[in-house]
């Protein structure tokens, strides 16, 4: 029976997004327990520093899942060679620290102004929280994306394609529609905050064109470019709203927390008690 590599790619994407949602759920809990509307500067700085270990844990989980996904593909591909050594791109917590501060800056400033004027800052605080969750998701998922792309150096592969999470923006849909044209030497994975797309390795012996990519290419051509594609998606969304993300963000039950993530959370609890 032929291997459905597209189905494997979609399953991998869903698992990555699910794992990232667990990190985001932990960050929601941390935010709700840490942010003080009466002292936003201090409490956000505290939240940000305590969120960094969660993001690092998420990156480790994402990278491990990507490794398992590629090994599974390699195992059923008929190829017998060893997997390529992957050059690890440098990543530092300061990257996440900077982006969390950047995306939360404006809504937090508005929240502070509203509070000082005697108003309710809740709406702006929610915007700030959603912004940092979106930024964290990008940092977490990039670890797995980079791992998959790095492993395409393995003999018998060479290319990769983009896989959408089912609710892509026009930019992501355009990149999906280019099909399996990407290589580790010619393209890096372009992602934005909240992006749920993933990378799918393409064997040298397969076309690599998924039905999703063909549909995306057709829509891009119908719109005659990115501007037209945005208009098509906007009109469709007005008629039928875009479906919710693959995994909604919610609070986690203790039994749902990954062991590595549970360890990080326990350390944070001890830090708060100290």
mmCIF file of N, CA and C in Angstrom, residues 155-234:
data_model
loop_
_atom_site.group_PDB
_atom_site.id
_atom_site.type_symbol
_atom_site.label_atom_id
_atom_site.label_comp_id
_atom_site.label_asym_id
_atom_site.label_seq_id
_atom_site.Cartn_x
_atom_site.Cartn_y
_atom_site.Cartn_z
ATOM 1 N N UNK A 155 20.169 12.039 2.316
ATOM 2 C CA UNK A 155 20.151 11.505 0.952
ATOM 3 C C UNK A 155 18.777 10.922 0.615
ATOM 4 N N UNK A 156 18.245 11.347 -0.537
ATOM 5 C CA UNK A 156 16.941 10.863 -0.966
ATOM 6 C C UNK A 156 15.836 11.882 -0.795
ATOM 7 N N UNK A 157 16.156 13.037 -0.176
ATOM 8 C CA UNK A 157 15.152 14.085 0.026
ATOM 9 C C UNK A 157 15.588 15.336 -0.746
ATOM 10 N N UNK A 158 15.956 16.380 -0.071
ATOM 11 C CA UNK A 158 16.478 17.568 -0.745
ATOM 12 C C UNK A 158 15.510 18.727 -0.792
ATOM 13 N N UNK A 159 14.198 18.442 -0.813
ATOM 14 C CA UNK A 159 13.211 19.526 -0.905
ATOM 15 C C UNK A 159 12.245 19.468 0.281
ATOM 16 N N UNK A 160 11.534 20.576 0.460
ATOM 17 C CA UNK A 160 10.460 20.574 1.451
ATOM 18 C C UNK A 160 9.323 21.457 0.947
ATOM 19 N N UNK A 161 8.152 21.216 1.489
ATOM 20 C CA UNK A 161 6.958 21.979 1.120
ATOM 21 C C UNK A 161 6.310 22.517 2.390
ATOM 22 N N UNK A 162 5.508 23.523 2.231
ATOM 23 C CA UNK A 162 4.810 24.124 3.366
ATOM 24 C C UNK A 162 3.435 23.482 3.513
ATOM 25 N N UNK A 163 3.039 23.226 4.768
ATOM 26 C CA UNK A 163 1.740 22.631 5.078
ATOM 27 C C UNK A 163 0.957 23.606 5.942
ATOM 28 N N UNK A 164 -0.259 23.927 5.531
ATOM 29 C CA UNK A 164 -1.099 24.870 6.272
ATOM 30 C C UNK A 164 -1.813 24.185 7.426
ATOM 31 N N UNK A 165 -2.186 24.984 8.432
ATOM 32 C CA UNK A 165 -2.947 24.448 9.565
ATOM 33 C C UNK A 165 -4.444 24.425 9.298
ATOM 34 N N UNK A 166 -4.855 24.772 8.078
ATOM 35 C CA UNK A 166 -6.270 24.742 7.723
ATOM 36 C C UNK A 166 -6.959 26.086 7.766
ATOM 37 N N UNK A 167 -6.304 27.076 8.363
ATOM 38 C CA UNK A 167 -6.878 28.424 8.416
ATOM 39 C C UNK A 167 -5.780 29.442 8.126
ATOM 40 N N UNK A 168 -5.142 29.344 6.940
ATOM 41 C CA UNK A 168 -3.987 30.187 6.648
ATOM 42 C C UNK A 168 -4.375 31.609 6.254
ATOM 43 N N UNK A 169 -3.472 32.535 6.507
ATOM 44 C CA UNK A 169 -3.623 33.882 5.963
ATOM 45 C C UNK A 169 -3.219 33.834 4.487
ATOM 46 N N UNK A 170 -3.422 34.937 3.780
ATOM 47 C CA UNK A 170 -3.115 34.963 2.348
ATOM 48 C C UNK A 170 -1.625 34.736 2.093
ATOM 49 N N UNK A 171 -0.784 35.309 2.945
ATOM 50 C CA UNK A 171 0.656 35.155 2.775
ATOM 51 C C UNK A 171 1.056 33.684 2.874
ATOM 52 N N UNK A 172 0.562 33.003 3.912
ATOM 53 C CA UNK A 172 0.895 31.585 4.083
ATOM 54 C C UNK A 172 0.323 30.742 2.948
ATOM 55 N N UNK A 173 -0.894 31.073 2.523
ATOM 56 C CA UNK A 173 -1.513 30.314 1.439
ATOM 57 C C UNK A 173 -0.705 30.457 0.154
ATOM 58 N N UNK A 174 -0.183 31.650 -0.091
ATOM 59 C CA UNK A 174 0.664 31.866 -1.261
ATOM 60 C C UNK A 174 1.895 30.958 -1.205
ATOM 61 N N UNK A 175 2.522 30.861 -0.027
ATOM 62 C CA UNK A 175 3.719 30.032 0.113
ATOM 63 C C UNK A 175 3.392 28.547 0.008
ATOM 64 N N UNK A 176 2.241 28.137 0.533
ATOM 65 C CA UNK A 176 1.795 26.748 0.368
ATOM 66 C C UNK A 176 1.632 26.430 -1.111
ATOM 67 N N UNK A 177 1.069 27.384 -1.857
ATOM 68 C CA UNK A 177 0.780 27.184 -3.272
ATOM 69 C C UNK A 177 2.001 27.091 -4.170
ATOM 70 N N UNK A 178 3.165 27.381 -3.642
ATOM 71 C CA UNK A 178 4.379 27.228 -4.444
ATOM 72 C C UNK A 178 4.826 25.776 -4.520
ATOM 73 N N UNK A 179 4.250 24.942 -3.655
ATOM 74 C CA UNK A 179 4.555 23.521 -3.718
ATOM 75 C C UNK A 179 5.927 23.174 -3.182
ATOM 76 N N UNK A 180 6.482 22.037 -3.614
ATOM 77 C CA UNK A 180 7.738 21.520 -3.063
ATOM 78 C C UNK A 180 8.971 22.131 -3.721
ATOM 79 N N UNK A 181 9.055 23.453 -3.715
ATOM 80 C CA UNK A 181 10.159 24.125 -4.402
ATOM 81 C C UNK A 181 11.276 24.538 -3.448
ATOM 82 N N UNK A 182 11.050 24.387 -2.156
ATOM 83 C CA UNK A 182 12.000 24.915 -1.184
ATOM 84 C C UNK A 182 13.108 23.913 -0.884
ATOM 85 N N UNK A 183 14.303 24.433 -0.655
ATOM 86 C CA UNK A 183 15.425 23.605 -0.210
ATOM 87 C C UNK A 183 16.100 24.325 0.947
ATOM 88 N N UNK A 184 16.874 23.580 1.719
ATOM 89 C CA UNK A 184 17.546 24.173 2.863
ATOM 90 C C UNK A 184 18.530 25.253 2.440
ATOM 91 N N UNK A 185 19.027 25.160 1.204
ATOM 92 C CA UNK A 185 20.021 26.121 0.727
ATOM 93 C C UNK A 185 19.407 27.364 0.098
ATOM 94 N N UNK A 186 18.128 27.301 -0.253
ATOM 95 C CA UNK A 186 17.527 28.430 -0.971
ATOM 96 C C UNK A 186 16.440 29.152 -0.195
ATOM 97 N N UNK A 187 15.935 28.553 0.887
ATOM 98 C CA UNK A 187 14.828 29.203 1.597
ATOM 99 C C UNK A 187 14.786 28.772 3.054
ATOM 100 N N UNK A 188 14.492 29.733 3.919
ATOM 101 C CA UNK A 188 14.205 29.419 5.316
ATOM 102 C C UNK A 188 12.693 29.464 5.498
ATOM 103 N N UNK A 189 12.210 28.969 6.616
ATOM 104 C CA UNK A 189 10.769 28.947 6.862
ATOM 105 C C UNK A 189 10.335 30.334 7.318
ATOM 106 N N UNK A 190 9.464 30.961 6.547
ATOM 107 C CA UNK A 190 8.969 32.300 6.872
ATOM 108 C C UNK A 190 7.674 32.161 7.667
ATOM 109 N N UNK A 191 7.713 32.601 8.906
ATOM 110 C CA UNK A 191 6.538 32.473 9.769
ATOM 111 C C UNK A 191 6.240 33.808 10.437
ATOM 112 N N UNK A 192 5.015 33.936 10.888
ATOM 113 C CA UNK A 192 4.595 35.132 11.619
ATOM 114 C C UNK A 192 3.974 34.684 12.931
ATOM 115 N N UNK A 193 3.742 35.607 13.829
ATOM 116 C CA UNK A 193 3.088 35.270 15.085
ATOM 117 C C UNK A 193 1.735 34.626 14.810
ATOM 118 N N UNK A 194 1.413 33.589 15.562
ATOM 119 C CA UNK A 194 0.170 32.810 15.464
ATOM 120 C C UNK A 194 0.175 31.815 14.299
ATOM 121 N N UNK A 195 1.191 31.824 13.474
ATOM 122 C CA UNK A 195 1.236 30.930 12.311
ATOM 123 C C UNK A 195 1.296 29.476 12.770
ATOM 124 N N UNK A 196 0.446 28.638 12.181
ATOM 125 C CA UNK A 196 0.425 27.224 12.528
ATOM 126 C C UNK A 196 0.957 26.324 11.428
ATOM 127 N N UNK A 197 1.529 26.895 10.381
ATOM 128 C CA UNK A 197 2.047 26.094 9.272
ATOM 129 C C UNK A 197 3.253 25.260 9.711
ATOM 130 N N UNK A 198 3.518 24.210 8.957
ATOM 131 C CA UNK A 198 4.682 23.373 9.232
ATOM 132 C C UNK A 198 5.375 23.021 7.924
ATOM 133 N N UNK A 199 6.525 22.344 8.056
ATOM 134 C CA UNK A 199 7.299 21.935 6.884
ATOM 135 C C UNK A 199 7.151 20.436 6.677
ATOM 136 N N UNK A 200 7.113 20.030 5.420
ATOM 137 C CA UNK A 200 6.972 18.618 5.070
ATOM 138 C C UNK A 200 8.101 18.223 4.123
ATOM 139 N N UNK A 201 8.946 17.255 4.526
ATOM 140 C CA UNK A 201 10.034 16.819 3.649
ATOM 141 C C UNK A 201 9.482 16.128 2.409
ATOM 142 N N UNK A 202 10.157 16.319 1.296
ATOM 143 C CA UNK A 202 9.709 15.732 0.031
ATOM 144 C C UNK A 202 10.805 14.814 -0.502
ATOM 145 N N UNK A 203 10.446 13.570 -0.754
ATOM 146 C CA UNK A 203 11.404 12.622 -1.301
ATOM 147 C C UNK A 203 11.698 12.952 -2.761
ATOM 148 N N UNK A 204 12.890 12.584 -3.193
ATOM 149 C CA UNK A 204 13.276 12.834 -4.579
ATOM 150 C C UNK A 204 12.407 12.066 -5.556
ATOM 151 N N UNK A 205 11.780 10.980 -5.090
ATOM 152 C CA UNK A 205 10.996 10.117 -5.975
ATOM 153 C C UNK A 205 9.518 10.486 -6.042
ATOM 154 N N UNK A 206 9.081 11.504 -5.323
ATOM 155 C CA UNK A 206 7.664 11.883 -5.331
ATOM 156 C C UNK A 206 7.499 13.308 -5.837
ATOM 157 N N UNK A 207 6.296 13.625 -6.298
ATOM 158 C CA UNK A 207 6.049 14.971 -6.813
ATOM 159 C C UNK A 207 6.012 15.988 -5.686
ATOM 160 N N UNK A 208 5.438 15.598 -4.548
ATOM 161 C CA UNK A 208 5.365 16.511 -3.413
ATOM 162 C C UNK A 208 4.236 17.511 -3.482
ATOM 163 N N UNK A 209 3.420 17.431 -4.544
ATOM 164 C CA UNK A 209 2.293 18.353 -4.691
ATOM 165 C C UNK A 209 1.064 17.763 -4.001
ATOM 166 N N UNK A 210 0.681 18.372 -2.885
ATOM 167 C CA UNK A 210 -0.516 17.936 -2.170
ATOM 168 C C UNK A 210 -1.742 18.614 -2.776
ATOM 169 N N UNK A 211 -2.918 18.088 -2.463
ATOM 170 C CA UNK A 211 -4.156 18.718 -2.923
ATOM 171 C C UNK A 211 -4.283 20.115 -2.327
ATOM 172 N N UNK A 212 -3.835 20.269 -1.097
ATOM 173 C CA UNK A 212 -3.863 21.580 -0.450
ATOM 174 C C UNK A 212 -3.025 22.592 -1.232
ATOM 175 N N UNK A 213 -1.841 22.175 -1.661
ATOM 176 C CA UNK A 213 -0.963 23.068 -2.414
ATOM 177 C C UNK A 213 -1.554 23.403 -3.780
ATOM 178 N N UNK A 214 -2.159 22.432 -4.437
ATOM 179 C CA UNK A 214 -2.783 22.689 -5.741
ATOM 180 C C UNK A 214 -3.926 23.696 -5.612
ATOM 181 N N UNK A 215 -4.744 23.541 -4.579
ATOM 182 C CA UNK A 215 -5.853 24.468 -4.371
ATOM 183 C C UNK A 215 -5.334 25.866 -4.050
ATOM 184 N N UNK A 216 -4.276 25.940 -3.261
ATOM 185 C CA UNK A 216 -3.695 27.238 -2.926
ATOM 186 C C UNK A 216 -3.129 27.920 -4.169
ATOM 187 N N UNK A 217 -2.468 27.144 -5.016
ATOM 188 C CA UNK A 217 -1.919 27.701 -6.259
ATOM 189 C C UNK A 217 -3.036 28.218 -7.162
ATOM 190 N N UNK A 218 -4.132 27.463 -7.243
ATOM 191 C CA UNK A 218 -5.260 27.883 -8.081
ATOM 192 C C UNK A 218 -5.878 29.179 -7.568
ATOM 193 N N UNK A 219 -6.010 29.308 -6.258
ATOM 194 C CA UNK A 219 -6.570 30.532 -5.682
ATOM 195 C C UNK A 219 -5.652 31.724 -5.933
ATOM 196 N N UNK A 220 -4.352 31.495 -5.799
ATOM 197 C CA UNK A 220 -3.391 32.570 -6.041
ATOM 198 C C UNK A 220 -3.476 33.051 -7.485
ATOM 199 N N UNK A 221 -3.593 32.110 -8.411
ATOM 200 C CA UNK A 221 -3.714 32.481 -9.823
ATOM 201 C C UNK A 221 -5.041 33.170 -10.101
ATOM 202 N N UNK A 222 -6.098 32.710 -9.428
ATOM 203 C CA UNK A 222 -7.405 33.345 -9.600
ATOM 204 C C UNK A 222 -7.359 34.802 -9.150
ATOM 205 N N UNK A 223 -6.631 35.063 -8.071
ATOM 206 C CA UNK A 223 -6.513 36.427 -7.569
ATOM 207 C C UNK A 223 -5.449 37.233 -8.279
ATOM 208 N N UNK A 224 -4.699 36.591 -9.169
ATOM 209 C CA UNK A 224 -3.649 37.263 -9.934
ATOM 210 C C UNK A 224 -2.616 37.918 -9.011
ATOM 211 N N UNK A 225 -2.294 37.221 -7.920
ATOM 212 C CA UNK A 225 -1.283 37.738 -7.008
ATOM 213 C C UNK A 225 -1.776 37.803 -5.578
ATOM 214 N N UNK A 226 -0.908 38.300 -4.700
ATOM 215 C CA UNK A 226 -1.206 38.305 -3.267
ATOM 216 C C UNK A 226 -2.345 39.250 -2.912
ATOM 217 N N UNK A 227 -2.389 40.416 -3.539
ATOM 218 C CA UNK A 227 -3.459 41.377 -3.230
ATOM 219 C C UNK A 227 -4.816 40.782 -3.572
ATOM 220 N N UNK A 228 -4.909 40.186 -4.740
ATOM 221 C CA UNK A 228 -6.164 39.569 -5.143
ATOM 222 C C UNK A 228 -6.526 38.382 -4.275
ATOM 223 N N UNK A 229 -5.508 37.627 -3.842
ATOM 224 C CA UNK A 229 -5.756 36.486 -2.962
ATOM 225 C C UNK A 229 -6.321 36.954 -1.629
ATOM 226 N N UNK A 230 -5.780 38.050 -1.113
ATOM 227 C CA UNK A 230 -6.316 38.602 0.142
ATOM 228 C C UNK A 230 -7.789 38.972 -0.023
ATOM 229 N N UNK A 231 -8.129 39.547 -1.170
ATOM 230 C CA UNK A 231 -9.515 39.940 -1.411
ATOM 231 C C UNK A 231 -10.429 38.714 -1.477
ATOM 232 N N UNK A 232 -9.958 37.665 -2.139
ATOM 233 C CA UNK A 232 -10.750 36.428 -2.229
ATOM 234 C C UNK A 232 -11.020 35.862 -0.841
ATOM 235 N N UNK A 233 -9.981 35.815 -0.008
ATOM 236 C CA UNK A 233 -10.145 35.269 1.340
ATOM 237 C C UNK A 233 -11.054 36.147 2.190
ATOM 238 N N UNK A 234 -10.941 37.471 2.011
ATOM 239 C CA UNK A 234 -11.798 38.386 2.775
ATOM 240 C C UNK A 234 -13.263 38.195 2.401
#
